[in-house]
Structure formats: structure tokens, C-alpha cells
Short mmCIF file of C-alpha atoms in Angstrom, two decimals:
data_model
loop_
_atom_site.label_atom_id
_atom_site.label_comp_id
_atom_site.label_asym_id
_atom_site.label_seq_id
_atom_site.Cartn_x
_atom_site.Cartn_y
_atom_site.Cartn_z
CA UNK O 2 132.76 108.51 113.76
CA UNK O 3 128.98 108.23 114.43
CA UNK O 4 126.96 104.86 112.48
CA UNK O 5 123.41 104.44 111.45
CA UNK O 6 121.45 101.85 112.64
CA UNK O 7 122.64 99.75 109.83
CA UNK O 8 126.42 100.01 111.12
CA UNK O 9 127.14 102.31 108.53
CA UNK O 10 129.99 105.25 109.33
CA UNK O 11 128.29 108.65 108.87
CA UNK O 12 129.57 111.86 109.42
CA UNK O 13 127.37 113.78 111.43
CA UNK O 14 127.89 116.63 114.33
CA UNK O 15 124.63 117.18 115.90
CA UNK O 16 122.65 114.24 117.67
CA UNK O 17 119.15 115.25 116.06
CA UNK O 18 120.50 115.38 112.79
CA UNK O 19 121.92 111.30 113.56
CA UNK O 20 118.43 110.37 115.08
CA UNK O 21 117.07 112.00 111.72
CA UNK O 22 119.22 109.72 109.81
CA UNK O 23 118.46 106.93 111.78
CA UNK O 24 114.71 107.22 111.46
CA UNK O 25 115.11 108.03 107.43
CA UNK O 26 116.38 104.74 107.65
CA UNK O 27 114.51 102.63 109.59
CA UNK O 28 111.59 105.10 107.80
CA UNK O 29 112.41 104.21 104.22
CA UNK O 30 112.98 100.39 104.05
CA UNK O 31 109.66 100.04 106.64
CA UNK O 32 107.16 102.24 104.29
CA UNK O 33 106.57 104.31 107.40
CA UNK O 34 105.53 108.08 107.45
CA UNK O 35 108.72 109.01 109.87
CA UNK O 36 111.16 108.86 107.07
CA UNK O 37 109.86 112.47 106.10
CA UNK O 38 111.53 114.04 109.02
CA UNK O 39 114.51 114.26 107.52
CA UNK O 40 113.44 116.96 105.68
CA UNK O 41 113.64 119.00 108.68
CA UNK O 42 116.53 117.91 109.98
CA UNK O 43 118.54 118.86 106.51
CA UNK O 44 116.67 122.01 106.54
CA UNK O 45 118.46 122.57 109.91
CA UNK O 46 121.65 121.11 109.23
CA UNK O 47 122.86 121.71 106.04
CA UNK O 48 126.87 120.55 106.62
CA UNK O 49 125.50 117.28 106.49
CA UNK O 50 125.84 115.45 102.94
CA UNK O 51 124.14 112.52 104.03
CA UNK O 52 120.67 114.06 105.55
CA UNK O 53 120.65 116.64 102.45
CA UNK O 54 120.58 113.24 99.91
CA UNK O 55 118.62 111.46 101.96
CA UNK O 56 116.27 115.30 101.95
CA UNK O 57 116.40 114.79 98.13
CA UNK O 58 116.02 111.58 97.75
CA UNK O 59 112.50 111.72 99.29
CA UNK O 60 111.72 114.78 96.74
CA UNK O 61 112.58 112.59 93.79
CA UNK O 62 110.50 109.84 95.05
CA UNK O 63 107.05 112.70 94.58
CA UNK O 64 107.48 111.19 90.61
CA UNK O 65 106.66 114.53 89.27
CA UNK O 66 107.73 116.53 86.90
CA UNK O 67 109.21 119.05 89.20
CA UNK O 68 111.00 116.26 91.91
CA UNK O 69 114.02 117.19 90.39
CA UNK O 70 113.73 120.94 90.74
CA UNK O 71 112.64 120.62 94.45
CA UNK O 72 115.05 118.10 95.33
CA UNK O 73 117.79 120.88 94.32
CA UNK O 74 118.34 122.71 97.22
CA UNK O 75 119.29 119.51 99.30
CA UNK O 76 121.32 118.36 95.99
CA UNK O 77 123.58 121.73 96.44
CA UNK O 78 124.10 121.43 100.39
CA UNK O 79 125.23 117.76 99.86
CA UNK O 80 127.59 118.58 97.24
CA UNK O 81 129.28 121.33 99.05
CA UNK O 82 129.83 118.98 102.34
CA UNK O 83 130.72 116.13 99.96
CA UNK O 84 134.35 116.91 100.40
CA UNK O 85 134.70 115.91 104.07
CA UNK O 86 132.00 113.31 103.91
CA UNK O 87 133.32 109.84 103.77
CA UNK O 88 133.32 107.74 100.08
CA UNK O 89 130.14 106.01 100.74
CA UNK O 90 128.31 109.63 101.06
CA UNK O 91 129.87 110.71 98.30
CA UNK O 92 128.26 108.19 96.29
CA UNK O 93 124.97 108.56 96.97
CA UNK O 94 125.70 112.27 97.11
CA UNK O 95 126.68 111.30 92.89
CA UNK O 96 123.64 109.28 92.64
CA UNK O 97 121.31 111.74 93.62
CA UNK O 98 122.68 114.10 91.27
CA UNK O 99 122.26 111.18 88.75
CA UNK O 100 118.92 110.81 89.41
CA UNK O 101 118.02 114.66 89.25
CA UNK O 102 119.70 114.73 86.01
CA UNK O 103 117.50 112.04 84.43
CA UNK O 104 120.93 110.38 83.68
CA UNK O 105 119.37 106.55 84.49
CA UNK O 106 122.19 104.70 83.12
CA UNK O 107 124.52 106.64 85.50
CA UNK O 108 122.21 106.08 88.22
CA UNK O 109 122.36 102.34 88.09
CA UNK O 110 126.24 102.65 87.96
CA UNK O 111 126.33 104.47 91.39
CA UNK O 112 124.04 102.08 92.57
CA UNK O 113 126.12 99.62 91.54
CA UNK O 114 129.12 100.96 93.32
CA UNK O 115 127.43 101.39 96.42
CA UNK O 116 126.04 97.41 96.52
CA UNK O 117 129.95 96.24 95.81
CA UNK O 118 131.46 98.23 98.50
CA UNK O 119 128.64 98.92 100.94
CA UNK O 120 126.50 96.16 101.25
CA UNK O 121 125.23 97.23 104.62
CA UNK O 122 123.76 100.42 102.75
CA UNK O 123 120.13 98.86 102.33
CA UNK O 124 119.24 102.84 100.96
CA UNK O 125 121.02 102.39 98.03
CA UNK O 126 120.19 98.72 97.60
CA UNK O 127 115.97 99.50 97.98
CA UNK O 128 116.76 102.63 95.83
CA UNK O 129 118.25 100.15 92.99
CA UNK O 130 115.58 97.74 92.97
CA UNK O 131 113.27 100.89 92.51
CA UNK O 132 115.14 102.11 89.35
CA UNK O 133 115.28 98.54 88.19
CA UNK O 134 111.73 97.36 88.73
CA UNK O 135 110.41 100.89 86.91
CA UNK O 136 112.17 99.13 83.76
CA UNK O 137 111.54 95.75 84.49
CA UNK O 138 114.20 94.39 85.06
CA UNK O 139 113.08 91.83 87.46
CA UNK O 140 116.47 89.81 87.48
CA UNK O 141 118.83 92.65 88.56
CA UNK O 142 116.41 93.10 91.55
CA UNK O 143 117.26 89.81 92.48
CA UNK O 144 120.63 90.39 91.84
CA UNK O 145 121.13 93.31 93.75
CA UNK O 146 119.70 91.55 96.82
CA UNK O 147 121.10 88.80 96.58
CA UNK O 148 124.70 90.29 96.45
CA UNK O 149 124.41 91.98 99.78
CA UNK O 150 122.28 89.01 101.52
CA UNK O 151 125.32 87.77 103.01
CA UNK O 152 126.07 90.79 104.79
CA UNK O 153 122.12 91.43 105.92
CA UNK O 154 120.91 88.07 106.74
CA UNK O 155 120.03 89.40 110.10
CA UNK O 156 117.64 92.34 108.84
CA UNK O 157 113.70 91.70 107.87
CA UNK O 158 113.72 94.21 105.11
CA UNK O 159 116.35 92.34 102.93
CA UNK O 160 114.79 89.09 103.08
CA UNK O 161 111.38 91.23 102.24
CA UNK O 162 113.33 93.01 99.28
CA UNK O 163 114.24 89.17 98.21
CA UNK O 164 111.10 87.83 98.25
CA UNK O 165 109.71 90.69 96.16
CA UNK O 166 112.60 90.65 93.63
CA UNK O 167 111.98 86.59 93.55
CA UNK O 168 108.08 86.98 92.74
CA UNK O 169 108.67 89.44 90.29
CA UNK O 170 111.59 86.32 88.30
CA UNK O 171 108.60 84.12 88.92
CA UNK O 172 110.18 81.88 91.81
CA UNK O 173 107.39 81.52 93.78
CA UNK O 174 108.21 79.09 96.08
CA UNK O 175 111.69 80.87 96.59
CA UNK O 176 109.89 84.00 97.57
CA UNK O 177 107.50 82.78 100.18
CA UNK O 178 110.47 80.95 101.91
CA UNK O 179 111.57 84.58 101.90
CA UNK O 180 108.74 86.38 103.11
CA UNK O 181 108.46 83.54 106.00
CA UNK O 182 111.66 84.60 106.56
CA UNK O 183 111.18 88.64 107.06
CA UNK O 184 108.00 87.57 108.83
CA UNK O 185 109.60 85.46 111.73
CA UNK O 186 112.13 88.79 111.99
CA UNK O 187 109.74 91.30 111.77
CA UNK O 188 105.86 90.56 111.69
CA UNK O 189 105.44 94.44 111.34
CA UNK O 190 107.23 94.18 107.49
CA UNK O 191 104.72 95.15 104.83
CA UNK O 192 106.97 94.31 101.80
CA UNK O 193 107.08 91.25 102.77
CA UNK O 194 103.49 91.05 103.54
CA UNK O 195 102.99 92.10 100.03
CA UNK O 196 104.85 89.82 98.36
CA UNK O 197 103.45 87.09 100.03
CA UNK O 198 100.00 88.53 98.89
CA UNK O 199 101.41 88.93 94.95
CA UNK O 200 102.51 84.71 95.52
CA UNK O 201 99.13 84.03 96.83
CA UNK O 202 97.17 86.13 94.08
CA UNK O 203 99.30 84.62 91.40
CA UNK O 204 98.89 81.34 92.72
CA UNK O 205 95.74 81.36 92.89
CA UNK O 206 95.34 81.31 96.67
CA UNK O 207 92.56 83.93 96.83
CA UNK O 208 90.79 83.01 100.65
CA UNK O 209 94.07 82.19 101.81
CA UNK O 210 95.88 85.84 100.69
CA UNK O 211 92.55 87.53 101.80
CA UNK O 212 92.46 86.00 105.65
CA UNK O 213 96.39 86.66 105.55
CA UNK O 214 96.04 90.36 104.49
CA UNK O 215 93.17 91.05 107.09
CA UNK O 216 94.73 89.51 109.94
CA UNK O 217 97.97 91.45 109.39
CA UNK O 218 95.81 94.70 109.73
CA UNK O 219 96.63 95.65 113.28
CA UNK O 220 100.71 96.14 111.81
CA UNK O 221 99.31 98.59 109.27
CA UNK O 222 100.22 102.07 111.22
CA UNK O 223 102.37 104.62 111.00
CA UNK O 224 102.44 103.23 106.54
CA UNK O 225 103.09 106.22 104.50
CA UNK O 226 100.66 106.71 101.81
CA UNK O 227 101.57 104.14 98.92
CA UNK O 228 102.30 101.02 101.37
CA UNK O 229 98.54 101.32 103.48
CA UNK O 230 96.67 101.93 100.19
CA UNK O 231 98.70 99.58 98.45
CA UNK O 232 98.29 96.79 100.62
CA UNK O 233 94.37 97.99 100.61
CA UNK O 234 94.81 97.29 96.63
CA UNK O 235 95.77 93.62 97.17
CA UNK O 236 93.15 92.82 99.51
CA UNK O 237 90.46 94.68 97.22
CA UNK O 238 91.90 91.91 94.37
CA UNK O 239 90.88 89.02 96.96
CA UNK O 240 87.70 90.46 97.50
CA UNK O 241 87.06 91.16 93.36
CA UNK O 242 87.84 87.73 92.78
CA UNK O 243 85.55 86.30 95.82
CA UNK O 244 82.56 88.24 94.15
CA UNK O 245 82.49 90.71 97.73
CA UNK O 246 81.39 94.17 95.52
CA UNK O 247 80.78 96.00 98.45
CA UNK O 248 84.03 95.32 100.32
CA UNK O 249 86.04 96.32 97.32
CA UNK O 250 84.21 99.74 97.03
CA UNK O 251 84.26 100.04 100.89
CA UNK O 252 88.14 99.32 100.52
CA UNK O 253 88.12 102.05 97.75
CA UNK O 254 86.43 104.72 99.62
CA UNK O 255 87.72 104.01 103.02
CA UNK O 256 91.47 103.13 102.01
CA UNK O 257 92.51 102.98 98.70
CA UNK O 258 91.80 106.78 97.18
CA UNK O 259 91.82 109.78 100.09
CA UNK O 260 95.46 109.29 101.99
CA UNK O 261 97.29 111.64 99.42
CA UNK O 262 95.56 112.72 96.58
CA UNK O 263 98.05 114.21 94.88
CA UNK O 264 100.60 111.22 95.00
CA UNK O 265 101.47 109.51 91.64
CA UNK O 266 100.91 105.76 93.13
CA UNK O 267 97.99 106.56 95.13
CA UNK O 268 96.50 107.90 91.62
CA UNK O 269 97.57 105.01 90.01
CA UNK O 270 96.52 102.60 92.55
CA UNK O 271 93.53 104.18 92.36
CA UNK O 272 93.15 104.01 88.36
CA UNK O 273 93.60 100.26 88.45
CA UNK O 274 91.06 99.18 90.96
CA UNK O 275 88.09 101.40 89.68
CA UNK O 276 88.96 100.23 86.36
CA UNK O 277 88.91 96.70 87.73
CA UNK O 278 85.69 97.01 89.40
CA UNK O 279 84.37 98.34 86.16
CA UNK O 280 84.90 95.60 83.80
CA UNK O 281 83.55 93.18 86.79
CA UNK O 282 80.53 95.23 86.45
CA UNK O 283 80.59 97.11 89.56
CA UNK O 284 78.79 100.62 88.92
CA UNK O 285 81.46 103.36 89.87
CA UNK O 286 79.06 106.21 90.08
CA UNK O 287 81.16 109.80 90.29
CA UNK O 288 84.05 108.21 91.29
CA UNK O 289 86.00 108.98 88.12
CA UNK O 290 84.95 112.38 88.55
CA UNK O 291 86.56 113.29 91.70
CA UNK O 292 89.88 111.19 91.01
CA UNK O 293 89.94 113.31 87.24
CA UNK O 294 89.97 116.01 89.05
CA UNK O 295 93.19 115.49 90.85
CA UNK O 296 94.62 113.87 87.67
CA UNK O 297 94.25 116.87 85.89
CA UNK O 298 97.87 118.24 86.77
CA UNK O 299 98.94 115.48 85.27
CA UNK O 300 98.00 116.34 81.71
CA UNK O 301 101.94 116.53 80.49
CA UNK O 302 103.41 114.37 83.01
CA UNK O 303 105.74 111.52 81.47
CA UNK O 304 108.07 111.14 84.11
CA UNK O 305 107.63 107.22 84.22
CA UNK O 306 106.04 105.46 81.16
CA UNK O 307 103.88 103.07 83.40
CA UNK O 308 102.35 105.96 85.46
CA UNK O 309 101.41 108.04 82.24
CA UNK O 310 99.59 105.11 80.75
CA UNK O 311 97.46 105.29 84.18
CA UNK O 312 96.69 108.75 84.20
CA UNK O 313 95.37 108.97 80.72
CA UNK O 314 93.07 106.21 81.20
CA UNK O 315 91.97 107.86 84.28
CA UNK O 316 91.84 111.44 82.65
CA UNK O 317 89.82 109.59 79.72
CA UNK O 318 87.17 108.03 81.83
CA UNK O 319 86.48 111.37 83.80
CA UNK O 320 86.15 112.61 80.50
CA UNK O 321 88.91 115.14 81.22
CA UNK O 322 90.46 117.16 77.94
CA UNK O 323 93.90 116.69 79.83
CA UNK O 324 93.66 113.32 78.49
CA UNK O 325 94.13 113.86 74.85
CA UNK O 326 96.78 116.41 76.13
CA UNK O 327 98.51 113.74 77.75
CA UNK O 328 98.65 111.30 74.98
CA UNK O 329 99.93 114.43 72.70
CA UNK O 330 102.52 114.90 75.72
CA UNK O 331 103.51 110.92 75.13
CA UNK O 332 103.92 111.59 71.19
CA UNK O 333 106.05 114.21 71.90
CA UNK O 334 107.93 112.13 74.56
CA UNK O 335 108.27 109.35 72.44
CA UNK O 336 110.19 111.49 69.47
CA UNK O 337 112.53 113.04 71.40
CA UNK O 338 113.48 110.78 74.29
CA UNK O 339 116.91 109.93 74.83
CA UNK O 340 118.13 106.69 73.96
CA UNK O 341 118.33 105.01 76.91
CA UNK O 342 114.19 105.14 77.35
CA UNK O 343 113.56 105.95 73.83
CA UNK O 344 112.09 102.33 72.77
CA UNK O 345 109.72 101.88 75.63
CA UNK O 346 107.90 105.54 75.02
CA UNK O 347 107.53 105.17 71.14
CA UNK O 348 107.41 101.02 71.28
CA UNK O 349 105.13 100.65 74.22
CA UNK O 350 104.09 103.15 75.91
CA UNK O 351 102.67 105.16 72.91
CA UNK O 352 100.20 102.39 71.46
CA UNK O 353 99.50 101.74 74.99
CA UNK O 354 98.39 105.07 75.76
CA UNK O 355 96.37 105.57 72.22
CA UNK O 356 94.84 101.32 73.07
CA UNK O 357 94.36 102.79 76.89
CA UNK O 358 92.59 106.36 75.41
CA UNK O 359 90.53 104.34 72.95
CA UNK O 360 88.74 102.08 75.97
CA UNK O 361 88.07 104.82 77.69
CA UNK O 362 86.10 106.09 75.07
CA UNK O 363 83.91 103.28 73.94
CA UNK O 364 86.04 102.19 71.12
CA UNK O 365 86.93 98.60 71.30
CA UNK O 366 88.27 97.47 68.04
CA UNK O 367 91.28 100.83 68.49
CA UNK O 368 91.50 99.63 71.95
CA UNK O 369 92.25 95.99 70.83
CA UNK O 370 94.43 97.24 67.88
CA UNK O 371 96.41 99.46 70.60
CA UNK O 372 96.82 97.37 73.07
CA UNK O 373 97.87 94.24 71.19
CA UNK O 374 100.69 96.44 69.29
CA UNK O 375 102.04 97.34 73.63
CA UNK O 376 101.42 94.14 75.34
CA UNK O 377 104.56 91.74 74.23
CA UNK O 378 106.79 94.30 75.25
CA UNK O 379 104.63 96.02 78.74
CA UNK O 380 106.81 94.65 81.15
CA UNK O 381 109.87 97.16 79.70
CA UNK O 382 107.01 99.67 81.27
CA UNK O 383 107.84 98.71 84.52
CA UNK O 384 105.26 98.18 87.53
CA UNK O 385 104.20 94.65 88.68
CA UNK O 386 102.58 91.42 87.46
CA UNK O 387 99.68 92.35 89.31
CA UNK O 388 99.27 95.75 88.38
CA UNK O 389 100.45 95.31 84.23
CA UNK O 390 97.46 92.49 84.57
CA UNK O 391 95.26 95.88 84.48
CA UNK O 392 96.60 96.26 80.28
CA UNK O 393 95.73 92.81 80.61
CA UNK O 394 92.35 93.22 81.70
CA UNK O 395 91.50 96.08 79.77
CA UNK O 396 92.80 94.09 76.04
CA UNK O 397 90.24 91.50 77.22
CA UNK O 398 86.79 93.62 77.81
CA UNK O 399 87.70 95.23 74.52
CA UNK O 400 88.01 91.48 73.07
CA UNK O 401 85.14 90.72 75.02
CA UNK O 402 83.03 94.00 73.80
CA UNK O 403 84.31 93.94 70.26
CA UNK O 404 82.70 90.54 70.10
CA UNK O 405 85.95 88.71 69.57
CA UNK O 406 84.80 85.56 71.14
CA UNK O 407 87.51 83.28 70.17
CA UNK O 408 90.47 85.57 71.64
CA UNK O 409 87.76 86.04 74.43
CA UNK O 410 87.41 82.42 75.12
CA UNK O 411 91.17 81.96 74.71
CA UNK O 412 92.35 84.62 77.17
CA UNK O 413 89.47 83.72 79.84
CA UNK O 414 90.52 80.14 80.59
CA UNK O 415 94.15 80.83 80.86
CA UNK O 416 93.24 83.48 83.64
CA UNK O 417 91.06 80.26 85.36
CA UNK O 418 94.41 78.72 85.71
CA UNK O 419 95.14 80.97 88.27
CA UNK O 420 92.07 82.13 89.48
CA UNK O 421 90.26 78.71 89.27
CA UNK O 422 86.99 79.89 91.34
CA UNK O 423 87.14 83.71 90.81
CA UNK O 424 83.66 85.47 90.39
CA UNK O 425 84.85 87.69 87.44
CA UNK O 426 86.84 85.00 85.55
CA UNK O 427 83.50 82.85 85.97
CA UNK O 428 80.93 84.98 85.19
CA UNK O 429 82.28 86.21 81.86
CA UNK O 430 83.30 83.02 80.55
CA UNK O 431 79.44 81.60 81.32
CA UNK O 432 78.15 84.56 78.82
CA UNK O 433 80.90 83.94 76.19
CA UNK O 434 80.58 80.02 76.04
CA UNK O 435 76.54 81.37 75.82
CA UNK O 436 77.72 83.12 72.90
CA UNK O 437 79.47 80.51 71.22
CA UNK O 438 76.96 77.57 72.02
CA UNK O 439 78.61 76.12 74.41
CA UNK O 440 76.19 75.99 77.35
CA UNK O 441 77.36 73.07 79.49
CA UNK O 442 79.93 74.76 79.33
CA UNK O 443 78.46 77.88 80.37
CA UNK O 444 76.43 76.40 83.17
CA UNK O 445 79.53 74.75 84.87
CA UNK O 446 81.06 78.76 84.92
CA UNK O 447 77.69 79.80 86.50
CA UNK O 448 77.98 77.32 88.46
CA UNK O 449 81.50 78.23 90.35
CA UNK O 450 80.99 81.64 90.39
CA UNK O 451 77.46 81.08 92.74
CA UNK O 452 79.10 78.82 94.58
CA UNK O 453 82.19 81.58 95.53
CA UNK O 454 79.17 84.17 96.20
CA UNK O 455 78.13 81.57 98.52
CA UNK O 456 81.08 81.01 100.61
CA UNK O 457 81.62 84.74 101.09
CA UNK O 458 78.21 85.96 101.11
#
């Protein structure tokens, strides 16, 4: 029997249809754009169970309403070779159809499986952390890792899977030994590059995570879509906190918004940093506009709770009528989910939406009512520290614009904890301790903010 490059068995008859495999492989757990062709090579061979999952797998990951329905056809071909496949295909043969079926509670069961008796299948490890982290359920990533280190010690990607299930527990130091780790493997390993730049950001280590990201530039080819705007994203943080406006909207134009349009995290991506710019002050122009636009197919899309909130913010600031859609879409969502996701539609993601809507539109006290009703609970949401900080964000400027100075004040300085130096931090906590009377204090803000401008000007 043939193996993957992981040492797995497969059952496979043709070699294109093995190098397919191989390069899905190597494809998915690198971010890289060669994972696609196994499309092709299920569309060509459709005896084998494994290339038609791995076909459908890459469907479901579009996160749009009709994933499911696309990912079908290779669904049906797996199922009918699943009889002479071997027990680890038939697994992830039963967790695609899982995953089509919306059934996420069987889902994480397969995955389950697989991790216990196939630790060398780093597929169906990666694909477990996914379903985990969109729930937030940062400790079962690291469980799920750590389970099959042992057996992977030798590959870059699982120490980079590691370190970003560590960051997201909040063991720091235990996920930059990790990322060192994949590093020293693999320089060429962008999830470990970006969770080195999530400990850095958190940390507080803004020059440091910017001169990391832009001298691991020359690895970023051959990224699909999400990783090289993603990793764009990060560096466009460093450069909002150093007070460099025209980098971030050169890293907008240039690399965040443009490589696929149409793609759920590129959209979202792109939601976050224009609304980031905008509360820093940064003047947008039509850039809402154009990114509406390609939001507007999105106006009943509740696939994942913590891309809907996104899109209706970024429907709302085009000014797009799909956004009041959308939120309608969420009420409806949020009566008649199934139990499993029931809580986080009607508990969070619902008066985040309406807090998220609100902003958009100019009103600050519904955007602070909102907001504060979602935030205890966001992380059940899903998505990162560093992209939930966006809610985070957002609650403030409508603190901050509601003339709640005290919550203002109060929210500020914990941020300069961890952004000691930052421009943004800086400059709005000089005009709310102006506000308040406080203008030693205020000067001493002014103060560290022009001195950051200077460094990077």
C-alpha cells in the first residue's frame, strides 16, 4: 500500500492522484495555494475516498452558505469507495459527511477518533483545532496537539499548531518556545510565524513583532489567500500601534483586501483593519464602498457567528440595506438554531450584531448597550484574541463617543499595559484625561505617542 508524506497508508491506484494527495498535504498544513489541486485530481479519479474528502474538505473550508452543497459531489464519490478504503479513510470520509451535515458535535467525535488512532494524520488534527477554535475552545486545541506531539515531534507544522493552540490558553512563554521550535525546522512556516506575531502583539513587543514580520517576507509565496493577507493584518497592527498611517493603508491596499474578494476571511480581515484604522482616525475614503460591495452576498449568511458579526458591520458602514437584512437573518438564526450553537447566536452573537449595527450608524449609547450585553461571553464566538480585540475596540469609541469618560479612562489604561507606547492607546487617553482635568496626565500621553511618531517617522 502507497503512504503520504506523513507515513500514512492510503489507498490509491494512479501516481498523480498520490502526488495530489501528497501536495493537499503538504498544501494544507503550509497555507500554500497547491493544496487546491486536489480538486482536479478527484475530479479525475473518483475511486479514490481519500482525494474526494480531501476535494470536499477544501469546499467546506469557502464558509458559505452553499460549501456544503458544493462539497457534495466529492462527499458521494468518497462514500461509494469507502468500502475498500482503509479505517482511517473511512473516518474522515464520516467526518466530512459530519461536517456537510452541520452535525458539529459529531464532527468533533470523528475528529476525535482520528487523533487516538492516527496521530500521524496532521489533516484531521489542523481540521480539529479549526472546529474548536471557531467555538473557542482554546484548551482542546491544545489538547488535540498535544496528544499527537509525541508521534510528530519531527514535523514544523505541529510544533506551529502548538504554539498557536498555547497563545490562544494564554501560555505565552510556552508558545514562543514552540514557534522557535517550528522555526529552526522550517523557517518557511507561517503559523508559526503568526503566532509568534499574536505573543509579540499581546506582549506588547510592537518594534520587535514588526522587524520580525518584515524580515520573514521573502517566505511569504506560494500563501493562499487568508495566510498572505493575514499575516499582512498583523504587521498592519505593528504599524497602527507605531503611529505609521500610511504603511497600514499601503498594507491595506497592496495586501490585505484584493487576493480573493469573495473569501469569508479575507472580508473579515478586511472589516477589522479598516475599522481599526477608523477609530485611530485614519480617513478611509471609499474604501467601505468597494468592500460593501462584495459583502453584499452576504446579506443572510450565518454560517459562523464570528464572521456574521463582521459582515454586518461592514455592510453597515458601506451603508448597504443587506445589513439590516443580515441582522434580521441573525434573529432568525438565533430562534431556531439547534442546540448545540443555539446560546452563542441568541446570547452573543445577536446583541453583538444589533451593538455592531448600532456603531455603524452613529449611535453610541445602543452600541455600548449592545456590545456590553455580547462581550463576557465573545470568545464562545470563536476567532482570536487579536481579532475579538476589534468588539473590543469598537465598545470603547462608543464609550469614548458617548462621553463615558470614566469607562473610557478605565478601559484605555488597561490596553497601555500591553501596548505601553502605542500611538492610538496614547493619543486618546491625552484627550480623555483633557476631558476629565487631568492634564499632567494628559501631557505625559502626548508625550509617548510623539515620541513613537518619532522613532518611526
Amino acid at each position: 500500500m502507497q503512504q503520504d508524506s506523513l507515513g500514512n497508508p492510503v489507498t490509491v491506484a494512479r501516481g498523480s492522484t498520490l502526488r495530489a494527495l501528497n501536495e493537499f498535504v503538504e498544501g494544507y498544513l503550509a497555507y500554500e495555494t497547491r493544496a487546491e489541486s486536489i480538486v482536479a485530481a478527484a475530479d479525475a479519479d473518483p475511486d479514490c475516498c481519500l482525494a474526494n474528502v480531501y476535494a470536499g474538505f477544501l469546499w467546506m473550508f469557502l464558509e458559505a452558505p452553499d460549501a456544503a452543497l458544493r462539497a457534495a459531489k466529492y462527499l458521494a464519490a468518497a462514500e461509494r469507495a469507502a468500502a475498500g478504503a482503509t479505517r482511517r479513510e473511512q473516518l474522515n470520509t464520516a467526518l466530512l459527511a459530519a461536517w456537510a451535515a452541520d452535525d458539529i458535535p459529531e464532527t468533533l467525535r470523528v475528529c476525535e477518533r482520528l487523533g487516538e488512532e492516527f496521530p500521524r494524520d496532521l489533516i484531521a488534527v489542523k481540521t480539529h483545532q479549526y472546529f474548536e477554535f471557531n467555538r473557542g475552545n482554546s484548551p482542546q486545541m491544545l489538547r488535540a496537539a498535544l496528544r499527537v506531539l509525541p508521534s510528530n515531534s519531527d514535523v514544523a507544522y505541529m510544533h506551529g499548531m502548538l504554539a498557536f493552540a498555547y497563545e490562544q490558553c494564554h501560555l505565552l512563554d510556552e508558545a514562543e518556545r514552540a514557534t522557535r521550535t517550528a522555526l529552526s525546522l522550517r523557517r518557511k512556516e507561517p503559523w508559526a510565524q503568526h503566532a509568534l506575531a499574536h505573543v509579540m502583539l499581546t506582549r506588547g513587543r510592537i518594534d520587535e513583532g514588526a522587524l520580525f514580520l518584515e524580515g520573514m517576507q521573502d517566505t511569504w509565496v506560494g500563501l493562499n489567500s487568508f495566510m498572505i493577507t493575514h499575516l499582512w493584518w498583523h504587521l498592519a497592527l505593528f504599524y497602527l500601534s507605531q503611529g505609521r498611517n500610511d504603511a497600514v493603508l499601503e498594507a491595506y491596499d497592496r495586501h490585505c483586501w484584493g487576493v480573493a474578494k469573495n473569501y469569508s476571511q479575507d472580508q473579515i480581515g478586511a472589516v477589522s483593519l479598516l475599522a481599526r484604522m477608523e477609530v485611530t482616525g485614519i480617513d478611509v475614503g471609499e474604501r467601505w464602498q468597494d468592500l460593501g460591495s462584495h459583502l453584499a452576498a452576504r446579506a443572510h449568511d450565518t454560517v459562523q457567528p464570528f464572521l456574521t458579526m463582521q459582515y454586518v458591520y461592514g455592510l453597515a458602514r458601506a451603508g448597504r440595506v443587506e445589513a439590516e437584512e443580515l441582522v434580521e437573518s441573525v434573529h432568525q438564526r438565533a430562534a431556531n438554531a439547534c442546540p448545540f450553537v443555539r446560546e452563542v447566536w441568541r446570547d452573543v452573537a445577536l446583541p453583538a450584531c444589533e451593538g455592531l449595527y448600532a456603531h455603524a450608524r452613529g449611535d453610541f449609547d445602543g452600541a455600548w448597550r449592545h456590545l456590553g450585553t455580547a462581550m463576557p461571553r465573545m470568545i464562545e464566538a470563536g476567532g482570536s484574541h487579536a481579532q475579538r480585540d476589534l468588539f473590543e475596540l469598537l465598545m470603547l469609541d462608543a464609550a469614548i463617543k458617548s462621553e463615558r469618560l470614566v469607562a473610557a479612562q478605565q478601559m484605555l489604561e488597561l490596553r497601555r499595559g500591553t501596548d505601553p507606547d502605542g500611538v492610538p492607546v496614547n493619543s486618546a487617553l491625552r484627550d480623555i484625561y483633557e476631558k476629565l482635568g487631568l492634564t499632567d496626565l494628559a501631557e505625559q500621553c502626548a508625550v509617548r505617542a510623539a515620541l513613537t511618531r518619532s522613532r518611526h517617522s
